[in-house]
PDB file of C-alpha atoms in Angstrom:
ATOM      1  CA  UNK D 275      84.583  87.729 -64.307  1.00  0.00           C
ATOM      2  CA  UNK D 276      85.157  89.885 -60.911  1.00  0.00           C
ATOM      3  CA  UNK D 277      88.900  90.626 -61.689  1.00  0.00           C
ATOM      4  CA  UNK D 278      87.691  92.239 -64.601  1.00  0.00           C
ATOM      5  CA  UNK D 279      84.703  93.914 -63.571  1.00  0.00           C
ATOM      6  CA  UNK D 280      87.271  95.285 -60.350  1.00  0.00           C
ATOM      7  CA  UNK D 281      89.984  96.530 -62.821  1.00  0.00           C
ATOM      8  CA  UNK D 282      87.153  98.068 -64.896  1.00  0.00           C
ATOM      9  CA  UNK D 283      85.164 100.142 -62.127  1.00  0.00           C
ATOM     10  CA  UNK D 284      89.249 101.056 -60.590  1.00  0.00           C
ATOM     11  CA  UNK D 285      89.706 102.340 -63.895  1.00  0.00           C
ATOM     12  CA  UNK D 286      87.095 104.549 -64.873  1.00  0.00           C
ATOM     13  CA  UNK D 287      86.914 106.369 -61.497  1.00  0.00           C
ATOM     14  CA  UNK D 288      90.616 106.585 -61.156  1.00  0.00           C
ATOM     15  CA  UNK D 289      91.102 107.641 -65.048  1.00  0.00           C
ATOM     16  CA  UNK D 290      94.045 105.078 -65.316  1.00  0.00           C
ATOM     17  CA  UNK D 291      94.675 102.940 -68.257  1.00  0.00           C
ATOM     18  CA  UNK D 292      93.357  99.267 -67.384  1.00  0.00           C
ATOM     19  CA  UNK D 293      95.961  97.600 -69.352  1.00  0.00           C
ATOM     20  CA  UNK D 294      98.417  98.940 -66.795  1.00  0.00           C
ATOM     21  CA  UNK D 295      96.393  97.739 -63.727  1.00  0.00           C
ATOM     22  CA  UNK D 296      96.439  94.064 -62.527  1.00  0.00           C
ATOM     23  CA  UNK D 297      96.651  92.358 -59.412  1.00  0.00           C
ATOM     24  CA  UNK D 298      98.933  94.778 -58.013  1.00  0.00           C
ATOM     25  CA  UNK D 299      97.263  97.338 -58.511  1.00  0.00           C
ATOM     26  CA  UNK D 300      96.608  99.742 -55.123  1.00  0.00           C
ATOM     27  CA  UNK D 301      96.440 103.367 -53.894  1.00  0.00           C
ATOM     28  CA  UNK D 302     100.104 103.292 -53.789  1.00  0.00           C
ATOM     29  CA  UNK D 303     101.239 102.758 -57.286  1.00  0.00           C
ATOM     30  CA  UNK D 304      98.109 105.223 -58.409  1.00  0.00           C
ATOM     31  CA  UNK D 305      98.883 108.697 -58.813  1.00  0.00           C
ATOM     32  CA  UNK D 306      94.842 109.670 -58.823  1.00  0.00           C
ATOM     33  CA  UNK D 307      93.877 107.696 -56.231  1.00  0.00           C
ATOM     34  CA  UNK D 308      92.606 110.180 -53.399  1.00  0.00           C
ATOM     35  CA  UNK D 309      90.575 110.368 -50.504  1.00  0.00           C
ATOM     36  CA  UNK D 310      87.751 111.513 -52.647  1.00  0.00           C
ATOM     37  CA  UNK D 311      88.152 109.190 -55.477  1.00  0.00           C
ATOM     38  CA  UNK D 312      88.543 106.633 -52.892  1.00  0.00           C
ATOM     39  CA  UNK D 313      85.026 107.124 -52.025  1.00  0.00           C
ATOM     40  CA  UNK D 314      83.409 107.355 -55.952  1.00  0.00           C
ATOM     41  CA  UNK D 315      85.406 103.260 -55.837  1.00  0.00           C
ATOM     42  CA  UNK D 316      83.378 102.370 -52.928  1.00  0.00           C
ATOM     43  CA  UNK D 317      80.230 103.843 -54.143  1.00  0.00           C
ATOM     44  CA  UNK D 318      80.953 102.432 -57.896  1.00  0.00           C
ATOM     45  CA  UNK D 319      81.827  99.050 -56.270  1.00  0.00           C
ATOM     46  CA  UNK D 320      78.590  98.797 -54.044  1.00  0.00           C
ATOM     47  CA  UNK D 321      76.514  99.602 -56.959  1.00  0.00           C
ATOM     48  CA  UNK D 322      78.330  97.302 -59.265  1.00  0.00           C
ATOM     49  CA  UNK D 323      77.996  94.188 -57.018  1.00  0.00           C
ATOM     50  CA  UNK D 324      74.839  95.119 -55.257  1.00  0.00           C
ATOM     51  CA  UNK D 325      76.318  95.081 -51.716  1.00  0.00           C
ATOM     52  CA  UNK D 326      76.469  97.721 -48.834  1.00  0.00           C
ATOM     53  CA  UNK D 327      79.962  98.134 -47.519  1.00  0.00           C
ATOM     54  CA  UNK D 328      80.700  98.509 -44.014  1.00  0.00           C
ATOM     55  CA  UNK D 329      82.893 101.162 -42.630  1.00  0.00           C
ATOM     56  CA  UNK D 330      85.878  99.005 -41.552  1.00  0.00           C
ATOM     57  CA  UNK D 331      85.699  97.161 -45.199  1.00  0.00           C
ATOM     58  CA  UNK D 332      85.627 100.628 -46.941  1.00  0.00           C
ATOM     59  CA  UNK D 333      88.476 102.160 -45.119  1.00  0.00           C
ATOM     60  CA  UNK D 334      90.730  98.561 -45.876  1.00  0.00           C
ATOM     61  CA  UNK D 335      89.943  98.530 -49.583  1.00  0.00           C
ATOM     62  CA  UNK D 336      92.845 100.068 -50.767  1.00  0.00           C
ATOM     63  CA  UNK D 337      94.320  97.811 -53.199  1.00  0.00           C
ATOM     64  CA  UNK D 338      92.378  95.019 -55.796  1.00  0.00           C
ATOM     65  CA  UNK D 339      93.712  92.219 -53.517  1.00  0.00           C
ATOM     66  CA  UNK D 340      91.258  93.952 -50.898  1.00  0.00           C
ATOM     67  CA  UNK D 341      88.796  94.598 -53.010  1.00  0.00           C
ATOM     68  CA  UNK D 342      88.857  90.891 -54.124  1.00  0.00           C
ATOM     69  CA  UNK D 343      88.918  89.929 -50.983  1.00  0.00           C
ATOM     70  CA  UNK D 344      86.176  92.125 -49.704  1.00  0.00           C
ATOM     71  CA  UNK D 345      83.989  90.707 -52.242  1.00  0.00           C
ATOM     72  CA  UNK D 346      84.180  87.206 -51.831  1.00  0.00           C
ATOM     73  CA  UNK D 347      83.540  87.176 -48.447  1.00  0.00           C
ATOM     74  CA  UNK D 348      80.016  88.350 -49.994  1.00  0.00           C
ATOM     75  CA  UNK D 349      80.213  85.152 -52.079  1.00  0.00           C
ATOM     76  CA  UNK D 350      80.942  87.104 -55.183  1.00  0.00           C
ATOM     77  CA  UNK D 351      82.621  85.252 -58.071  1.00  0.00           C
TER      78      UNK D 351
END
């Protein structure tokens, strides 16, 4: 399921619980989430779903709802 794969990778690379991260779940309300941990999600998310991110899609994917959204405009479930 891609929720669950999302919260999973936003988890390990931003060393946050995934039982407190859900929908809502962005670079505001994480305390970790930096520029440089920022870019380990994008990598971690590109090799996860087997895409290639462009530059205006990395720089907007700053919450799961993005993410999410991101993603299924690559028609990934």
């Amino acid at each position: 399921m891609m929720k669950d794969k999302i919260l999973t990778v936003i988890s390990i690379i931003m060393e946050a619980n995934i039982n407190n991260l859900d929908e809502n779940t962005s670079s505001k309300n994480i305390e970790n989430w930096d520029s440089l941990r920022h870019m380990n999600l994008i990598v971690a998310i590109e090799e996860e779903f087997k895409i290639e991110l462009t530059d205006d899609e990395i720089v907007g994917m700053n919450s799961y709802k993005e993410i999410e959204s991101v993603l299924k405009s690559y028609n990934i479930n």
